[in-house]
Every structure is written in structure tokens, then in C-alpha cells.
Amino acid sequence: MTKIGIIGSKGRMGQALVAAISEARLELAGGVDKDDDVAGLIAASDVLVDFSSPHALEATLDACIAAHKPIVIGTTGLEERHHYLIDDAAQDIAVLQTGNTSVGVTMLAVLVREAASRLGPDWDIEIVEMHHNKKVDAPSGTAMLLGEAAAKGRNIDLAANSERGRDGITGARQTGTIGFASMRGGTVAGDHSVILAGNEESITLSHRAENRAIFARGAVKAALWLTQQQAGRYTMTDVLEI
């Protein structure tokens, strides 16, 4: 039986993962949080799932490499340097990193990429997301994942073609850019909409998470899949083969 270890076990996602592992009749190797024995958990696990914080990622990856254990990274708020660390780790172990482990969101990203590739830059793309009032990063990891999907569809660099934090007199919207808007409130697990606005018509592609259990189930599915893979960097589209 596959033993799954949780990094960030006391958080909302950590608790949801415990339930999902039990639901799937798999074995929970244990969980760690800040200042706990990460190396000990990794040694006892077949695969790790990390929903902790970005500042702990480097040490976690080093420990996984040393033990040669695969890891699913669902932590959001990652910076460019974290992605370099993940690329380096993927030379030695299997790493799956994603802004969202939901099967539905993964399919949404595919649809967004396809729509963006088919519609010209005169169709403005806006990504709107809402989460609970305890979420600390914005835009959400899912919003960034959807933004990357749109940018890939248009064959452009997202960082150089995005608009965020509009306030005051900002001037007209630049053609071809991808806009982001973030809202926070209540206990919303995650609502995301990608709006493609053209001349006198628009398309909205949306996903609503009714319970964070969907993310936990997707992470468990990804963890099981990852145990069968060679060293490399993977995403949820690899898991779903889409």
C-alpha cells in the first residue's frame, strides 16, 4: 500500500488530504508542519504531498532528493527562484507542481489554452478569482495557472503581458494583455472565471470549487501516479493525459 506523507498537515488542505487518503484506503505515513522532522517523514513515505509555504520548499526538495522520493507540490505563491529549484530537483526525482490539483480546473486550463489560441489578440482576456478571507497570496495559484494556459495558447510570455492591480486613471487597456482581478471574502473555496471579451460578444469559462476536498482527491490521484514515474517535472495534464 502506498504511504503518503503530508507537508503542511495542520492547514486546511492538510486536513482535507488526511480525509482523502482515508477515503482512497491508502496509508497516511504522517504529517509535518513548521519545525517538525521533515527528513523523518520523507524516509517513512513513498511519496510526499506539499501544501505548506514557499519559504520551506528548498529544504523540502533537498530532503526529497537525498531520500530519492517523489513529491507533489500544491503550494501557491511560488516565485521564479522556486521554479528554478523545482527544475533542478526534477533532474533527480519525479516532481509534480501545479497551482491546482482539481481535475475540473485542469480541464478548464486546457479549454482556456485552446480558446486563446483560436481567438486573436483583439479578444481581451480577463481572469477573475475569489477565495476565502484567510488566503494570503494573490492572484491565486489557479489564476496564474489559467493565465499561463492563455499565454501558452497565444504563444506569449505571461509576465511581460499581464495587467494587475488597476486603480485610478490607468489608461486604456493594452491590446493582447491578460488581466487579473482578485477578490477575498467569507469561506469561498475557490471560484475562477476566464472572460474572453471580443467586439460585441464574450465567452466566459468558469470553475467553482464547492469543497476543497476536490483538491485533496486530485492531489492523492497525482501522488499515486507520480510513484510510477521517472525523474522529471510533471503537471496535472500529464496525470490526466490531456
mmCIF file of C-alpha atoms in Angstrom:
data_model
loop_
_atom_site.group_PDB
_atom_site.id
_atom_site.type_symbol
_atom_site.label_atom_id
_atom_site.label_comp_id
_atom_site.label_asym_id
_atom_site.label_seq_id
_atom_site.Cartn_x
_atom_site.Cartn_y
_atom_site.Cartn_z
ATOM 1 C CA MET A 1 0.000 0.000 0.000
ATOM 2 C CA THR A 2 1.348 3.430 -0.980
ATOM 3 C CA LYS A 3 2.370 5.550 2.016
ATOM 4 C CA ILE A 4 1.648 9.252 1.558
ATOM 5 C CA GLY A 5 3.299 11.909 3.714
ATOM 6 C CA ILE A 6 1.791 15.377 4.111
ATOM 7 C CA ILE A 7 3.856 18.541 4.442
ATOM 8 C CA GLY A 8 1.613 21.206 5.910
ATOM 9 C CA SER A 9 -0.650 18.717 7.671
ATOM 10 C CA LYS A 10 -2.387 21.143 10.047
ATOM 11 C CA GLY A 11 -3.607 23.538 7.369
ATOM 12 C CA ARG A 12 -6.957 23.384 5.602
ATOM 13 C CA MET A 13 -5.563 21.387 2.719
ATOM 14 C CA GLY A 14 -3.574 19.154 5.038
ATOM 15 C CA GLN A 15 -6.737 18.178 6.880
ATOM 16 C CA ALA A 16 -8.560 17.593 3.603
ATOM 17 C CA LEU A 17 -5.693 15.362 2.444
ATOM 18 C CA VAL A 18 -5.937 13.204 5.566
ATOM 19 C CA ALA A 19 -9.612 12.598 4.746
ATOM 20 C CA ALA A 20 -8.883 11.924 1.052
ATOM 21 C CA ILE A 21 -6.143 9.419 1.864
ATOM 22 C CA SER A 22 -8.515 7.573 4.191
ATOM 23 C CA GLU A 23 -11.293 7.709 1.573
ATOM 24 C CA ALA A 24 -8.952 6.145 -1.004
ATOM 25 C CA ARG A 25 -7.979 3.440 1.531
ATOM 26 C CA LEU A 26 -4.320 4.374 1.331
ATOM 27 C CA GLU A 27 -1.849 4.691 4.178
ATOM 28 C CA LEU A 28 -1.012 8.020 5.795
ATOM 29 C CA ALA A 29 2.709 7.988 6.582
ATOM 30 C CA GLY A 30 2.278 11.050 8.786
ATOM 31 C CA GLY A 31 2.378 14.798 8.561
ATOM 32 C CA VAL A 32 4.724 17.645 9.458
ATOM 33 C CA ASP A 33 4.448 21.367 9.926
ATOM 34 C CA LYS A 34 6.883 24.168 10.774
ATOM 35 C CA ASP A 35 9.955 22.968 12.735
ATOM 36 C CA ASP A 36 8.899 19.285 12.571
ATOM 37 C CA ASP A 37 11.147 16.446 11.331
ATOM 38 C CA VAL A 38 10.699 16.621 7.559
ATOM 39 C CA ALA A 39 13.505 14.143 6.826
ATOM 40 C CA GLY A 40 11.927 11.569 9.131
ATOM 41 C CA LEU A 41 8.561 11.858 7.391
ATOM 42 C CA ILE A 42 10.160 11.607 3.960
ATOM 43 C CA ALA A 43 12.024 8.459 4.959
ATOM 44 C CA ALA A 44 8.737 6.860 6.072
ATOM 45 C CA SER A 45 6.828 7.846 2.914
ATOM 46 C CA ASP A 46 6.634 6.548 -0.642
ATOM 47 C CA VAL A 47 5.533 9.959 -1.922
ATOM 48 C CA LEU A 48 5.080 13.421 -0.412
ATOM 49 C CA VAL A 49 2.334 15.997 -0.908
ATOM 50 C CA ASP A 50 3.270 19.587 -0.023
ATOM 51 C CA PHE A 51 0.674 22.256 0.675
ATOM 52 C CA SER A 52 2.769 24.274 3.126
ATOM 53 C CA SER A 53 4.547 27.552 2.364
ATOM 54 C CA PRO A 54 7.053 28.692 -0.282
ATOM 55 C CA HIS A 55 9.839 29.514 2.198
ATOM 56 C CA ALA A 56 10.080 25.840 3.244
ATOM 57 C CA LEU A 57 10.261 24.451 -0.286
ATOM 58 C CA GLU A 58 14.040 24.482 -0.766
ATOM 59 C CA ALA A 59 14.721 22.398 2.353
ATOM 60 C CA THR A 60 11.895 20.019 1.451
ATOM 61 C CA LEU A 61 13.224 19.457 -2.060
ATOM 62 C CA ASP A 62 16.746 18.850 -0.744
ATOM 63 C CA ALA A 63 15.415 16.217 1.661
ATOM 64 C CA CYS A 64 13.362 14.536 -1.075
ATOM 65 C CA ILE A 65 16.390 14.406 -3.367
ATOM 66 C CA ALA A 66 18.533 12.898 -0.603
ATOM 67 C CA ALA A 67 15.923 10.186 0.023
ATOM 68 C CA HIS A 68 15.051 9.870 -3.675
ATOM 69 C CA LYS A 69 11.325 10.322 -3.026
ATOM 70 C CA PRO A 70 8.786 11.902 -5.432
ATOM 71 C CA ILE A 71 6.772 14.941 -4.383
ATOM 72 C CA VAL A 72 3.543 16.687 -5.392
ATOM 73 C CA ILE A 73 3.792 20.448 -4.827
ATOM 74 C CA GLY A 74 0.490 22.258 -4.490
ATOM 75 C CA THR A 75 1.890 25.192 -2.542
ATOM 76 C CA THR A 76 0.958 28.518 -4.132
ATOM 77 C CA GLY A 77 2.679 31.901 -4.054
ATOM 78 C CA LEU A 78 5.841 30.481 -5.613
ATOM 79 C CA GLU A 79 8.375 32.904 -7.048
ATOM 80 C CA GLU A 80 10.685 32.482 -10.038
ATOM 81 C CA ARG A 81 13.505 31.144 -7.874
ATOM 82 C CA HIS A 82 11.245 28.370 -6.569
ATOM 83 C CA HIS A 83 10.639 27.193 -10.110
ATOM 84 C CA TYR A 84 14.388 27.054 -10.700
ATOM 85 C CA LEU A 85 14.692 24.885 -7.575
ATOM 86 C CA ILE A 86 11.941 22.599 -8.854
ATOM 87 C CA ASP A 87 13.636 22.315 -12.254
ATOM 88 C CA ASP A 88 16.883 21.313 -10.551
ATOM 89 C CA ALA A 89 15.155 18.766 -8.313
ATOM 90 C CA ALA A 90 13.392 17.239 -11.318
ATOM 91 C CA GLN A 91 16.791 16.138 -12.623
ATOM 92 C CA ASP A 92 16.910 13.608 -9.769
ATOM 93 C CA ILE A 93 13.335 12.887 -8.669
ATOM 94 C CA ALA A 94 9.784 12.988 -10.014
ATOM 95 C CA VAL A 95 8.158 16.330 -9.154
ATOM 96 C CA LEU A 96 4.619 17.392 -9.963
ATOM 97 C CA GLN A 97 3.985 21.098 -9.417
ATOM 98 C CA THR A 98 0.667 22.749 -10.067
ATOM 99 C CA GLY A 99 -1.388 25.729 -8.988
ATOM 100 C CA ASN A 100 -4.440 23.488 -8.666
ATOM 101 C CA THR A 101 -4.874 19.715 -8.301
ATOM 102 C CA SER A 102 -8.566 19.698 -9.271
ATOM 103 C CA VAL A 103 -9.499 17.559 -12.271
ATOM 104 C CA GLY A 104 -12.056 20.193 -13.321
ATOM 105 C CA VAL A 105 -9.568 23.070 -13.196
ATOM 106 C CA THR A 106 -7.071 21.032 -15.196
ATOM 107 C CA MET A 107 -9.679 20.587 -17.921
ATOM 108 C CA LEU A 108 -10.585 24.285 -17.714
ATOM 109 C CA ALA A 109 -6.961 25.219 -18.358
ATOM 110 C CA VAL A 110 -6.963 23.072 -21.493
ATOM 111 C CA LEU A 111 -10.119 24.825 -22.728
ATOM 112 C CA VAL A 112 -8.630 28.245 -21.970
ATOM 113 C CA ARG A 113 -5.463 27.433 -23.880
ATOM 114 C CA GLU A 114 -7.480 26.234 -26.871
ATOM 115 C CA ALA A 115 -9.779 29.282 -26.858
ATOM 116 C CA ALA A 116 -6.852 31.691 -26.559
ATOM 117 C CA SER A 117 -5.073 30.029 -29.467
ATOM 118 C CA ARG A 118 -8.144 30.232 -31.703
ATOM 119 C CA LEU A 119 -9.144 33.819 -30.914
ATOM 120 C CA GLY A 120 -6.993 36.773 -31.907
ATOM 121 C CA PRO A 121 -5.406 39.396 -29.631
ATOM 122 C CA ASP A 122 -8.420 41.647 -30.241
ATOM 123 C CA TRP A 123 -10.230 39.351 -27.784
ATOM 124 C CA ASP A 124 -9.302 40.666 -24.327
ATOM 125 C CA ILE A 125 -8.644 38.056 -21.647
ATOM 126 C CA GLU A 126 -9.542 38.748 -18.022
ATOM 127 C CA ILE A 127 -9.137 36.256 -15.161
ATOM 128 C CA VAL A 128 -11.304 36.811 -12.079
ATOM 129 C CA GLU A 129 -10.843 34.778 -8.904
ATOM 130 C CA MET A 130 -12.391 34.735 -5.433
ATOM 131 C CA HIS A 131 -11.227 32.903 -2.314
ATOM 132 C CA HIS A 132 -11.849 32.810 1.425
ATOM 133 C CA ASN A 133 -10.703 35.695 3.598
ATOM 134 C CA LYS A 134 -7.739 33.763 5.038
ATOM 135 C CA LYS A 135 -5.907 33.310 1.727
ATOM 136 C CA VAL A 136 -2.602 35.215 1.781
ATOM 137 C CA ASP A 137 -1.456 35.256 -1.865
ATOM 138 C CA ALA A 138 -2.950 36.946 -4.916
ATOM 139 C CA PRO A 139 -3.548 36.268 -7.712
ATOM 140 C CA SER A 140 -4.255 32.684 -6.711
ATOM 141 C CA GLY A 141 -2.125 29.829 -7.975
ATOM 142 C CA THR A 142 -5.090 28.706 -10.050
ATOM 143 C CA ALA A 143 -5.465 32.139 -11.624
ATOM 144 C CA MET A 144 -1.794 32.059 -12.565
ATOM 145 C CA LEU A 145 -2.192 28.537 -13.967
ATOM 146 C CA LEU A 146 -5.072 29.762 -16.132
ATOM 147 C CA GLY A 147 -3.070 32.816 -17.141
ATOM 148 C CA GLU A 148 -0.186 30.604 -18.218
ATOM 149 C CA ALA A 149 -2.617 28.465 -20.220
ATOM 150 C CA ALA A 150 -3.933 31.550 -22.025
ATOM 151 C CA ALA A 151 -0.408 32.832 -22.637
ATOM 152 C CA LYS A 152 0.670 29.453 -23.993
ATOM 153 C CA GLY A 153 -2.313 29.458 -26.334
ATOM 154 C CA ARG A 154 -1.202 32.828 -27.687
ATOM 155 C CA ASN A 155 2.485 31.946 -27.627
ATOM 156 C CA ILE A 156 3.379 34.940 -25.426
ATOM 157 C CA ASP A 157 5.190 35.432 -22.128
ATOM 158 C CA LEU A 158 2.685 35.941 -19.312
ATOM 159 C CA ALA A 159 4.984 38.034 -17.109
ATOM 160 C CA ALA A 160 5.515 40.545 -19.914
ATOM 161 C CA ASN A 161 1.864 40.619 -20.967
ATOM 162 C CA SER A 162 -0.222 40.793 -17.798
ATOM 163 C CA GLU A 163 -2.132 43.572 -16.057
ATOM 164 C CA ARG A 164 -2.842 43.563 -12.307
ATOM 165 C CA GLY A 165 -3.952 45.899 -9.556
ATOM 166 C CA ARG A 166 -5.722 48.521 -11.633
ATOM 167 C CA ASP A 167 -6.525 51.636 -9.631
ATOM 168 C CA GLY A 168 -7.160 55.261 -10.547
ATOM 169 C CA ILE A 169 -6.646 56.561 -14.073
ATOM 170 C CA THR A 170 -4.813 53.642 -15.663
ATOM 171 C CA GLY A 171 -5.355 54.494 -19.316
ATOM 172 C CA ALA A 172 -6.841 52.224 -21.955
ATOM 173 C CA ARG A 173 -6.302 48.502 -21.782
ATOM 174 C CA GLN A 174 -3.310 47.317 -23.784
ATOM 175 C CA THR A 175 -4.151 45.012 -26.663
ATOM 176 C CA GLY A 176 -3.121 41.393 -26.176
ATOM 177 C CA THR A 177 -2.565 41.535 -22.420
ATOM 178 C CA ILE A 178 -4.055 39.165 -19.829
ATOM 179 C CA GLY A 179 -5.749 40.859 -16.884
ATOM 180 C CA PHE A 180 -6.163 39.585 -13.315
ATOM 181 C CA ALA A 181 -8.639 40.558 -10.593
ATOM 182 C CA SER A 182 -8.690 39.048 -7.084
ATOM 183 C CA MET A 183 -11.479 39.067 -4.504
ATOM 184 C CA ARG A 184 -11.403 37.774 -0.909
ATOM 185 C CA GLY A 185 -14.276 37.045 1.436
ATOM 186 C CA GLY A 186 -16.090 34.516 3.575
ATOM 187 C CA THR A 187 -15.286 30.830 3.208
ATOM 188 C CA VAL A 188 -15.162 30.555 -0.598
ATOM 189 C CA ALA A 189 -13.060 27.502 -1.537
ATOM 190 C CA GLY A 190 -12.270 28.885 -4.983
ATOM 191 C CA ASP A 191 -14.178 30.494 -7.865
ATOM 192 C CA HIS A 192 -12.410 31.218 -11.155
ATOM 193 C CA SER A 193 -13.661 32.718 -14.410
ATOM 194 C CA VAL A 194 -11.764 33.424 -17.608
ATOM 195 C CA ILE A 195 -13.535 36.048 -19.686
ATOM 196 C CA LEU A 196 -12.680 36.418 -23.365
ATOM 197 C CA ALA A 197 -14.242 39.695 -24.484
ATOM 198 C CA GLY A 198 -14.462 40.465 -28.191
ATOM 199 C CA ASN A 199 -16.291 43.013 -30.307
ATOM 200 C CA GLU A 200 -19.945 42.874 -29.184
ATOM 201 C CA GLU A 201 -19.619 39.326 -27.810
ATOM 202 C CA SER A 202 -17.858 37.500 -24.997
ATOM 203 C CA ILE A 203 -17.139 33.991 -23.734
ATOM 204 C CA THR A 204 -16.840 33.049 -20.052
ATOM 205 C CA LEU A 205 -15.204 29.790 -18.942
ATOM 206 C CA SER A 206 -15.663 29.117 -15.235
ATOM 207 C CA HIS A 207 -14.998 26.660 -12.426
ATOM 208 C CA ARG A 208 -16.455 26.669 -8.930
ATOM 209 C CA ALA A 209 -14.948 24.634 -6.111
ATOM 210 C CA GLU A 210 -17.710 23.718 -3.677
ATOM 211 C CA ASN A 211 -15.365 21.978 -1.262
ATOM 212 C CA ARG A 212 -11.566 21.780 -1.011
ATOM 213 C CA ALA A 213 -11.960 18.002 -0.889
ATOM 214 C CA ILE A 214 -11.781 18.097 -4.705
ATOM 215 C CA PHE A 215 -8.223 19.439 -4.482
ATOM 216 C CA ALA A 216 -7.267 16.757 -1.963
ATOM 217 C CA ARG A 217 -8.674 13.954 -4.116
ATOM 218 C CA GLY A 218 -6.807 15.287 -7.133
ATOM 219 C CA ALA A 219 -3.574 15.515 -5.125
ATOM 220 C CA VAL A 220 -3.927 11.907 -3.990
ATOM 221 C CA LYS A 221 -4.554 10.834 -7.597
ATOM 222 C CA ALA A 222 -1.451 12.750 -8.654
ATOM 223 C CA ALA A 223 0.646 11.244 -5.833
ATOM 224 C CA LEU A 224 -0.257 7.685 -6.823
ATOM 225 C CA TRP A 225 0.519 8.426 -10.473
ATOM 226 C CA LEU A 226 3.839 10.059 -9.581
ATOM 227 C CA THR A 227 5.149 6.972 -7.793
ATOM 228 C CA GLN A 228 5.252 5.231 -11.189
ATOM 229 C CA GLN A 229 7.194 7.951 -12.996
ATOM 230 C CA GLN A 230 10.849 8.541 -13.727
ATOM 231 C CA ALA A 231 12.657 11.698 -12.629
ATOM 232 C CA GLY A 232 11.190 14.767 -14.303
ATOM 233 C CA ARG A 233 8.843 17.694 -13.889
ATOM 234 C CA TYR A 234 5.140 16.966 -14.377
ATOM 235 C CA THR A 235 1.750 18.696 -14.211
ATOM 236 C CA MET A 236 -1.843 17.558 -13.747
ATOM 237 C CA THR A 237 -2.315 17.409 -17.516
ATOM 238 C CA ASP A 238 0.244 14.574 -17.525
ATOM 239 C CA VAL A 239 -1.768 12.725 -14.879
ATOM 240 C CA LEU A 240 -4.992 13.070 -16.885
ATOM 241 C CA GLU A 241 -3.226 12.530 -20.233
ATOM 242 C CA ILE A 242 -4.814 15.618 -21.807
#
